[in-house]
Amino acid sequence: MNESRADGKSWSRSLAARLGGLALLVAVVAGLIYAFGGSLTLESLAARETELREFYQTHPAITLAVAFLLYAAVTGLSIPGAVPLSLAFGWLFGFWTGVVLVSFASTTGASIAFLLSRYLIGGWVQSRFEERLAAFNRAMEKEGPFYLFTLRLVPAVPFFVINVVMGLTKIRLTTFWWVSQVGMLPGTCVFLWAGANTPSLKVIQEKGAGSILSLNIILALAALGLFPLAARWILGQFARKKQATVPKQ
């Protein structure tokens, strides 16, 4: 009886902590949307491009720090605006600086969403459906990094969905981090390259993000997305041939 009461109290405290964390998250998201929601559109950024250039030249370190935190918050809390920010950062910081900043900021944001998912509802999901998820968890331990890498290269599923779903699994945070870092890099380079080669944000606003991405780049991304699937098939063929040539005892 005492153990049952103790378990009940522990569960209540755990639930209260999760609800408190969720309430805090909602408050942070609401504050960020109120503070920055209207300024993350291309129209708003284009209207202030001269101010952005001047401020960056005068305060480079502060500008980079704020840009990093802003991008991490946008991706971590799934606030719309990552694509316009990528294009704007490419235009403002240049290709190489922009790639380093956006690559690490996007992975930081993805990890924030991953951790929020894991610690708000992940533990409950794993404990509630432990038996049903046992086979899935074993498959994730074996194939999880490759599966995540494939999803990152093929943007068919929104990244915020990937972050949340992966948080419900038992994949390690370190594995999630480096696979996401590598897997999102090609897409990051595309948007940063497009932004860095645009003379003005008003051009992006008028033509749209899709029109400044060349057909060659889009085809290259598609081919890159198929690469892990092709590599897996080739490795599977080699493994089967190797097994076929091993003499039976």
PDB file of C-alpha atoms in Angstrom:
ATOM      1  CA  MET A   1       0.000   0.000   0.000  1.00  0.00           C
ATOM      2  CA  ASN A   2       2.778   2.419   0.936  1.00  0.00           C
ATOM      3  CA  GLU A   3       4.619   1.624  -2.275  1.00  0.00           C
ATOM      4  CA  SER A   4       1.459   2.283  -4.266  1.00  0.00           C
ATOM      5  CA  ARG A   5       0.974   5.653  -2.588  1.00  0.00           C
ATOM      6  CA  ALA A   6       4.623   6.519  -3.155  1.00  0.00           C
ATOM      7  CA  ASP A   7       4.314   5.624  -6.827  1.00  0.00           C
ATOM      8  CA  GLY A   8       1.166   7.717  -7.083  1.00  0.00           C
ATOM      9  CA  LYS A   9       2.833  10.725  -5.495  1.00  0.00           C
ATOM     10  CA  SER A  10       5.894  10.296  -7.734  1.00  0.00           C
ATOM     11  CA  TRP A  11       3.689  10.130 -10.806  1.00  0.00           C
ATOM     12  CA  SER A  12       1.767  13.226  -9.695  1.00  0.00           C
ATOM     13  CA  ARG A  13       4.976  15.176  -9.168  1.00  0.00           C
ATOM     14  CA  SER A  14       6.269  14.012 -12.546  1.00  0.00           C
ATOM     15  CA  LEU A  15       3.017  15.044 -14.228  1.00  0.00           C
ATOM     16  CA  ALA A  16       3.066  18.419 -12.488  1.00  0.00           C
ATOM     17  CA  ALA A  17       6.656  18.996 -13.589  1.00  0.00           C
ATOM     18  CA  ARG A  18       5.774  18.148 -17.201  1.00  0.00           C
ATOM     19  CA  LEU A  19       2.710  20.392 -17.158  1.00  0.00           C
ATOM     20  CA  GLY A  20       4.815  23.182 -15.678  1.00  0.00           C
ATOM     21  CA  GLY A  21       7.413  22.711 -18.394  1.00  0.00           C
ATOM     22  CA  LEU A  22       4.699  22.717 -21.046  1.00  0.00           C
ATOM     23  CA  ALA A  23       3.188  25.913 -19.650  1.00  0.00           C
ATOM     24  CA  LEU A  24       6.621  27.543 -19.653  1.00  0.00           C
ATOM     25  CA  LEU A  25       7.169  26.433 -23.254  1.00  0.00           C
ATOM     26  CA  VAL A  26       3.820  27.877 -24.338  1.00  0.00           C
ATOM     27  CA  ALA A  27       4.690  31.163 -22.636  1.00  0.00           C
ATOM     28  CA  VAL A  28       8.108  31.306 -24.332  1.00  0.00           C
ATOM     29  CA  VAL A  29       6.616  30.511 -27.743  1.00  0.00           C
ATOM     30  CA  ALA A  30       3.916  33.141 -27.292  1.00  0.00           C
ATOM     31  CA  GLY A  31       6.530  35.705 -26.284  1.00  0.00           C
ATOM     32  CA  LEU A  32       8.767  34.917 -29.232  1.00  0.00           C
ATOM     33  CA  ILE A  33       5.870  35.036 -31.688  1.00  0.00           C
ATOM     34  CA  TYR A  34       4.796  38.369 -30.242  1.00  0.00           C
ATOM     35  CA  ALA A  35       8.331  39.791 -30.306  1.00  0.00           C
ATOM     36  CA  PHE A  36       9.654  38.401 -33.591  1.00  0.00           C
ATOM     37  CA  GLY A  37       6.737  36.863 -35.472  1.00  0.00           C
ATOM     38  CA  GLY A  38       6.122  39.902 -37.624  1.00  0.00           C
ATOM     39  CA  SER A  39       9.815  40.488 -38.352  1.00  0.00           C
ATOM     40  CA  LEU A  40      10.631  37.009 -39.730  1.00  0.00           C
ATOM     41  CA  THR A  41       8.903  37.574 -43.065  1.00  0.00           C
ATOM     42  CA  LEU A  42      10.858  38.503 -46.168  1.00  0.00           C
ATOM     43  CA  GLU A  43       8.814  41.677 -46.465  1.00  0.00           C
ATOM     44  CA  SER A  44       9.853  42.862 -43.013  1.00  0.00           C
ATOM     45  CA  LEU A  45      13.504  41.889 -43.467  1.00  0.00           C
ATOM     46  CA  ALA A  46      13.673  43.493 -46.912  1.00  0.00           C
ATOM     47  CA  ALA A  47      12.281  46.757 -45.547  1.00  0.00           C
ATOM     48  CA  ARG A  48      15.137  46.918 -43.016  1.00  0.00           C
ATOM     49  CA  GLU A  49      18.038  45.545 -45.042  1.00  0.00           C
ATOM     50  CA  THR A  50      20.044  48.772 -44.903  1.00  0.00           C
ATOM     51  CA  GLU A  51      19.715  48.854 -41.116  1.00  0.00           C
ATOM     52  CA  LEU A  52      20.759  45.203 -40.888  1.00  0.00           C
ATOM     53  CA  ARG A  53      23.887  45.813 -42.968  1.00  0.00           C
ATOM     54  CA  GLU A  54      24.917  48.828 -40.923  1.00  0.00           C
ATOM     55  CA  PHE A  55      24.312  47.143 -37.582  1.00  0.00           C
ATOM     56  CA  TYR A  56      26.295  44.052 -38.598  1.00  0.00           C
ATOM     57  CA  GLN A  57      29.254  46.155 -39.723  1.00  0.00           C
ATOM     58  CA  THR A  58      29.187  48.093 -36.466  1.00  0.00           C
ATOM     59  CA  HIS A  59      28.438  45.209 -34.070  1.00  0.00           C
ATOM     60  CA  PRO A  60      29.450  41.916 -35.768  1.00  0.00           C
ATOM     61  CA  ALA A  61      29.738  39.778 -32.607  1.00  0.00           C
ATOM     62  CA  ILE A  62      26.381  40.897 -31.191  1.00  0.00           C
ATOM     63  CA  THR A  63      24.679  40.421 -34.555  1.00  0.00           C
ATOM     64  CA  LEU A  64      26.021  36.877 -34.939  1.00  0.00           C
ATOM     65  CA  ALA A  65      25.046  35.945 -31.374  1.00  0.00           C
ATOM     66  CA  VAL A  66      21.508  37.275 -31.748  1.00  0.00           C
ATOM     67  CA  ALA A  67      21.167  35.597 -35.147  1.00  0.00           C
ATOM     68  CA  PHE A  68      22.270  32.262 -33.669  1.00  0.00           C
ATOM     69  CA  LEU A  69      19.844  32.458 -30.746  1.00  0.00           C
ATOM     70  CA  LEU A  70      16.994  33.595 -32.987  1.00  0.00           C
ATOM     71  CA  TYR A  71      17.505  30.773 -35.473  1.00  0.00           C
ATOM     72  CA  ALA A  72      17.828  28.175 -32.713  1.00  0.00           C
ATOM     73  CA  ALA A  73      14.607  29.437 -31.112  1.00  0.00           C
ATOM     74  CA  VAL A  74      12.726  29.410 -34.415  1.00  0.00           C
ATOM     75  CA  THR A  75      13.746  25.847 -35.244  1.00  0.00           C
ATOM     76  CA  GLY A  76      13.555  24.568 -31.674  1.00  0.00           C
ATOM     77  CA  LEU A  77      10.028  25.876 -31.095  1.00  0.00           C
ATOM     78  CA  SER A  78       8.837  25.202 -34.673  1.00  0.00           C
ATOM     79  CA  ILE A  79       8.039  28.848 -35.387  1.00  0.00           C
ATOM     80  CA  PRO A  80       7.625  29.536 -39.144  1.00  0.00           C
ATOM     81  CA  GLY A  81      10.498  31.565 -40.564  1.00  0.00           C
ATOM     82  CA  ALA A  82      13.530  29.276 -40.943  1.00  0.00           C
ATOM     83  CA  VAL A  83      13.700  29.568 -44.758  1.00  0.00           C
ATOM     84  CA  PRO A  84      13.503  33.391 -44.875  1.00  0.00           C
ATOM     85  CA  LEU A  85      16.093  33.554 -42.105  1.00  0.00           C
ATOM     86  CA  SER A  86      18.435  31.223 -44.009  1.00  0.00           C
ATOM     87  CA  LEU A  87      18.192  33.359 -47.131  1.00  0.00           C
ATOM     88  CA  ALA A  88      18.601  36.563 -45.126  1.00  0.00           C
ATOM     89  CA  PHE A  89      21.610  35.241 -43.193  1.00  0.00           C
ATOM     90  CA  GLY A  90      23.271  34.140 -46.437  1.00  0.00           C
ATOM     91  CA  TRP A  91      22.776  37.619 -47.825  1.00  0.00           C
ATOM     92  CA  LEU A  92      23.885  39.363 -44.603  1.00  0.00           C
ATOM     93  CA  PHE A  93      26.805  37.205 -43.439  1.00  0.00           C
ATOM     94  CA  GLY A  94      28.008  35.653 -46.673  1.00  0.00           C
ATOM     95  CA  PHE A  95      28.116  31.968 -47.571  1.00  0.00           C
ATOM     96  CA  TRP A  96      30.790  30.518 -45.265  1.00  0.00           C
ATOM     97  CA  THR A  97      29.925  32.473 -42.131  1.00  0.00           C
ATOM     98  CA  GLY A  98      26.242  31.854 -42.760  1.00  0.00           C
ATOM     99  CA  VAL A  99      26.740  28.106 -43.240  1.00  0.00           C
ATOM    100  CA  VAL A 100      28.625  27.722 -39.959  1.00  0.00           C
ATOM    101  CA  LEU A 101      26.082  29.805 -38.048  1.00  0.00           C
ATOM    102  CA  VAL A 102      22.918  28.274 -39.520  1.00  0.00           C
ATOM    103  CA  SER A 103      24.272  24.712 -39.446  1.00  0.00           C
ATOM    104  CA  PHE A 104      25.001  24.786 -35.723  1.00  0.00           C
ATOM    105  CA  ALA A 105      21.963  26.921 -34.865  1.00  0.00           C
ATOM    106  CA  SER A 106      19.587  24.598 -36.726  1.00  0.00           C
ATOM    107  CA  THR A 107      21.058  21.525 -35.031  1.00  0.00           C
ATOM    108  CA  THR A 108      20.820  23.268 -31.669  1.00  0.00           C
ATOM    109  CA  GLY A 109      17.175  24.082 -32.347  1.00  0.00           C
ATOM    110  CA  ALA A 110      16.466  20.532 -33.505  1.00  0.00           C
ATOM    111  CA  SER A 111      18.048  19.189 -30.312  1.00  0.00           C
ATOM    112  CA  ILE A 112      15.905  21.530 -28.208  1.00  0.00           C
ATOM    113  CA  ALA A 113      12.747  20.198 -29.888  1.00  0.00           C
ATOM    114  CA  PHE A 114      14.087  16.651 -29.469  1.00  0.00           C
ATOM    115  CA  LEU A 115      14.666  17.128 -25.728  1.00  0.00           C
ATOM    116  CA  LEU A 116      11.319  18.846 -25.184  1.00  0.00           C
ATOM    117  CA  SER A 117       9.579  15.937 -26.861  1.00  0.00           C
ATOM    118  CA  ARG A 118      11.565  13.363 -24.888  1.00  0.00           C
ATOM    119  CA  TYR A 119      11.147  14.860 -21.435  1.00  0.00           C
ATOM    120  CA  LEU A 120       7.604  16.169 -21.795  1.00  0.00           C
ATOM    121  CA  ILE A 121       5.946  13.080 -23.281  1.00  0.00           C
ATOM    122  CA  GLY A 122       8.695  10.657 -24.348  1.00  0.00           C
ATOM    123  CA  GLY A 123       9.029   8.938 -20.991  1.00  0.00           C
ATOM    124  CA  TRP A 124       5.277   8.464 -20.710  1.00  0.00           C
ATOM    125  CA  VAL A 125       5.051   7.018 -24.235  1.00  0.00           C
ATOM    126  CA  GLN A 126       7.896   4.561 -23.592  1.00  0.00           C
ATOM    127  CA  SER A 127       6.468   3.393 -20.256  1.00  0.00           C
ATOM    128  CA  ARG A 128       2.862   3.240 -21.469  1.00  0.00           C
ATOM    129  CA  PHE A 129       3.647   1.227 -24.601  1.00  0.00           C
ATOM    130  CA  GLU A 130       6.832  -0.495 -23.460  1.00  0.00           C
ATOM    131  CA  GLU A 131       5.977  -3.942 -24.813  1.00  0.00           C
ATOM    132  CA  ARG A 132       4.670  -2.658 -28.147  1.00  0.00           C
ATOM    133  CA  LEU A 133       7.704  -0.429 -28.628  1.00  0.00           C
ATOM    134  CA  ALA A 134      10.300  -3.064 -27.700  1.00  0.00           C
ATOM    135  CA  ALA A 135      10.845  -4.258 -31.280  1.00  0.00           C
ATOM    136  CA  PHE A 136      10.760  -0.681 -32.559  1.00  0.00           C
ATOM    137  CA  ASN A 137      13.404   0.398 -30.025  1.00  0.00           C
ATOM    138  CA  ARG A 138      15.662  -2.480 -31.051  1.00  0.00           C
ATOM    139  CA  ALA A 139      15.282  -1.495 -34.701  1.00  0.00           C
ATOM    140  CA  MET A 140      16.056   2.119 -33.836  1.00  0.00           C
ATOM    141  CA  GLU A 141      19.229   1.092 -32.011  1.00  0.00           C
ATOM    142  CA  LYS A 142      20.381  -0.723 -35.143  1.00  0.00           C
ATOM    143  CA  GLU A 143      18.985   1.398 -37.981  1.00  0.00           C
ATOM    144  CA  GLY A 144      18.141   4.669 -36.216  1.00  0.00           C
ATOM    145  CA  PRO A 145      21.128   6.768 -37.350  1.00  0.00           C
ATOM    146  CA  PHE A 146      20.758   5.672 -40.991  1.00  0.00           C
ATOM    147  CA  TYR A 147      16.989   6.245 -40.906  1.00  0.00           C
ATOM    148  CA  LEU A 148      17.429   9.711 -39.406  1.00  0.00           C
ATOM    149  CA  PHE A 149      20.150  10.553 -41.937  1.00  0.00           C
ATOM    150  CA  THR A 150      17.851   9.563 -44.806  1.00  0.00           C
ATOM    151  CA  LEU A 151      15.009  11.695 -43.457  1.00  0.00           C
ATOM    152  CA  ARG A 152      17.316  14.690 -43.099  1.00  0.00           C
ATOM    153  CA  LEU A 153      18.493  14.411 -46.708  1.00  0.00           C
ATOM    154  CA  VAL A 154      15.018  13.859 -48.159  1.00  0.00           C
ATOM    155  CA  PRO A 155      12.868  16.793 -46.976  1.00  0.00           C
ATOM    156  CA  ALA A 156       9.580  14.955 -47.574  1.00  0.00           C
ATOM    157  CA  VAL A 157       8.787  15.066 -43.852  1.00  0.00           C
ATOM    158  CA  PRO A 158       8.924  18.456 -42.085  1.00  0.00           C
ATOM    159  CA  PHE A 159      11.991  18.685 -39.885  1.00  0.00           C
ATOM    160  CA  PHE A 160      10.014  19.640 -36.778  1.00  0.00           C
ATOM    161  CA  VAL A 161       8.048  16.384 -37.090  1.00  0.00           C
ATOM    162  CA  ILE A 162      11.326  14.439 -37.268  1.00  0.00           C
ATOM    163  CA  ASN A 163      12.599  16.211 -34.155  1.00  0.00           C
ATOM    164  CA  VAL A 164       9.484  15.409 -32.142  1.00  0.00           C
ATOM    165  CA  VAL A 165       9.183  11.785 -33.283  1.00  0.00           C
ATOM    166  CA  MET A 166      12.873  11.072 -32.659  1.00  0.00           C
ATOM    167  CA  GLY A 167      12.441  12.450 -29.154  1.00  0.00           C
ATOM    168  CA  LEU A 168       9.931   9.671 -28.491  1.00  0.00           C
ATOM    169  CA  THR A 169      12.495   7.006 -29.364  1.00  0.00           C
ATOM    170  CA  LYS A 170      15.576   5.881 -27.405  1.00  0.00           C
ATOM    171  CA  ILE A 171      18.124   7.246 -29.863  1.00  0.00           C
ATOM    172  CA  ARG A 172      20.957   9.045 -28.068  1.00  0.00           C
ATOM    173  CA  LEU A 173      21.120  12.823 -28.100  1.00  0.00           C
ATOM    174  CA  THR A 174      24.741  12.734 -29.312  1.00  0.00           C
ATOM    175  CA  THR A 175      23.772  10.483 -32.219  1.00  0.00           C
ATOM    176  CA  PHE A 176      20.781  12.675 -33.024  1.00  0.00           C
ATOM    177  CA  TRP A 177      23.054  15.732 -32.962  1.00  0.00           C
ATOM    178  CA  TRP A 178      25.818  14.611 -35.323  1.00  0.00           C
ATOM    179  CA  VAL A 179      23.498  12.820 -37.760  1.00  0.00           C
ATOM    180  CA  SER A 180      21.293  15.905 -37.948  1.00  0.00           C
ATOM    181  CA  GLN A 181      24.339  18.149 -38.315  1.00  0.00           C
ATOM    182  CA  VAL A 182      25.584  16.193 -41.322  1.00  0.00           C
ATOM    183  CA  GLY A 183      22.184  15.407 -42.813  1.00  0.00           C
ATOM    184  CA  MET A 184      20.882  18.991 -42.793  1.00  0.00           C
ATOM    185  CA  LEU A 185      24.127  20.491 -44.117  1.00  0.00           C
ATOM    186  CA  PRO A 186      23.380  20.091 -47.875  1.00  0.00           C
ATOM    187  CA  GLY A 187      20.021  21.852 -47.595  1.00  0.00           C
ATOM    188  CA  THR A 188      21.586  24.551 -45.445  1.00  0.00           C
ATOM    189  CA  CYS A 189      24.261  25.153 -48.071  1.00  0.00           C
ATOM    190  CA  VAL A 190      21.654  25.504 -50.811  1.00  0.00           C
ATOM    191  CA  PHE A 191      19.660  28.213 -49.072  1.00  0.00           C
ATOM    192  CA  LEU A 192      22.756  30.029 -47.826  1.00  0.00           C
ATOM    193  CA  TRP A 193      24.308  29.954 -51.299  1.00  0.00           C
ATOM    194  CA  ALA A 194      21.092  31.353 -52.788  1.00  0.00           C
ATOM    195  CA  GLY A 195      20.963  34.115 -50.206  1.00  0.00           C
ATOM    196  CA  ALA A 196      24.663  34.952 -50.521  1.00  0.00           C
ATOM    197  CA  ASN A 197      24.360  35.352 -54.295  1.00  0.00           C
ATOM    198  CA  THR A 198      21.355  37.665 -54.106  1.00  0.00           C
ATOM    199  CA  PRO A 199      22.229  41.367 -54.221  1.00  0.00           C
ATOM    200  CA  SER A 200      19.193  42.441 -52.219  1.00  0.00           C
ATOM    201  CA  LEU A 201      16.529  40.966 -49.973  1.00  0.00           C
ATOM    202  CA  LYS A 202      13.969  42.833 -52.037  1.00  0.00           C
ATOM    203  CA  VAL A 203      14.936  40.641 -54.989  1.00  0.00           C
ATOM    204  CA  ILE A 204      14.153  37.527 -52.932  1.00  0.00           C
ATOM    205  CA  GLN A 205      10.895  39.096 -51.785  1.00  0.00           C
ATOM    206  CA  GLU A 206       9.803  39.957 -55.323  1.00  0.00           C
ATOM    207  CA  LYS A 207      10.870  36.716 -57.025  1.00  0.00           C
ATOM    208  CA  GLY A 208      10.227  34.317 -54.168  1.00  0.00           C
ATOM    209  CA  ALA A 209      12.554  31.763 -52.616  1.00  0.00           C
ATOM    210  CA  GLY A 210      11.847  29.091 -55.230  1.00  0.00           C
ATOM    211  CA  SER A 211      12.745  31.248 -58.211  1.00  0.00           C
ATOM    212  CA  ILE A 212      16.303  31.935 -57.037  1.00  0.00           C
ATOM    213  CA  LEU A 213      17.121  28.227 -56.689  1.00  0.00           C
ATOM    214  CA  SER A 214      18.412  26.923 -60.011  1.00  0.00           C
ATOM    215  CA  LEU A 215      17.190  23.686 -61.550  1.00  0.00           C
ATOM    216  CA  ASN A 216      20.694  22.192 -61.230  1.00  0.00           C
ATOM    217  CA  ILE A 217      20.686  22.732 -57.457  1.00  0.00           C
ATOM    218  CA  ILE A 218      17.231  21.210 -57.077  1.00  0.00           C
ATOM    219  CA  LEU A 219      18.280  18.161 -59.105  1.00  0.00           C
ATOM    220  CA  ALA A 220      21.476  17.865 -57.063  1.00  0.00           C
ATOM    221  CA  LEU A 221      19.442  17.866 -53.840  1.00  0.00           C
ATOM    222  CA  ALA A 222      17.134  15.198 -55.227  1.00  0.00           C
ATOM    223  CA  ALA A 223      20.116  13.030 -56.206  1.00  0.00           C
ATOM    224  CA  LEU A 224      21.686  13.580 -52.814  1.00  0.00           C
ATOM    225  CA  GLY A 225      18.472  12.489 -51.143  1.00  0.00           C
ATOM    226  CA  LEU A 226      18.532   9.214 -53.074  1.00  0.00           C
ATOM    227  CA  PHE A 227      22.196   8.585 -52.236  1.00  0.00           C
ATOM    228  CA  PRO A 228      21.716   6.865 -48.841  1.00  0.00           C
ATOM    229  CA  LEU A 229      19.063   4.561 -50.296  1.00  0.00           C
ATOM    230  CA  ALA A 230      21.322   3.642 -53.211  1.00  0.00           C
ATOM    231  CA  ALA A 231      24.295   3.124 -50.900  1.00  0.00           C
ATOM    232  CA  ARG A 232      22.261   0.860 -48.644  1.00  0.00           C
ATOM    233  CA  TRP A 233      21.085  -1.227 -51.623  1.00  0.00           C
ATOM    234  CA  ILE A 234      24.648  -1.585 -52.951  1.00  0.00           C
ATOM    235  CA  LEU A 235      25.984  -2.622 -49.541  1.00  0.00           C
ATOM    236  CA  GLY A 236      23.168  -5.128 -49.236  1.00  0.00           C
ATOM    237  CA  GLN A 237      24.068  -6.636 -52.607  1.00  0.00           C
ATOM    238  CA  PHE A 238      27.715  -6.993 -51.588  1.00  0.00           C
ATOM    239  CA  ALA A 239      26.713  -8.609 -48.280  1.00  0.00           C
ATOM    240  CA  ARG A 240      24.479 -11.135 -50.015  1.00  0.00           C
ATOM    241  CA  LYS A 241      27.175 -12.036 -52.562  1.00  0.00           C
ATOM    242  CA  LYS A 242      29.710 -12.458 -49.762  1.00  0.00           C
ATOM    243  CA  GLN A 243      27.384 -14.804 -47.898  1.00  0.00           C
ATOM    244  CA  ALA A 244      26.732 -16.770 -51.076  1.00  0.00           C
ATOM    245  CA  THR A 245      30.468 -17.346 -51.639  1.00  0.00           C
ATOM    246  CA  VAL A 246      31.129 -18.553 -48.078  1.00  0.00           C
ATOM    247  CA  PRO A 247      31.367 -22.374 -48.208  1.00  0.00           C
ATOM    248  CA  LYS A 248      28.805 -24.189 -46.105  1.00  0.00           C
ATOM    249  CA  GLN A 249      30.173 -26.407 -43.361  1.00  0.00           C
TER     250      GLN A 249
END
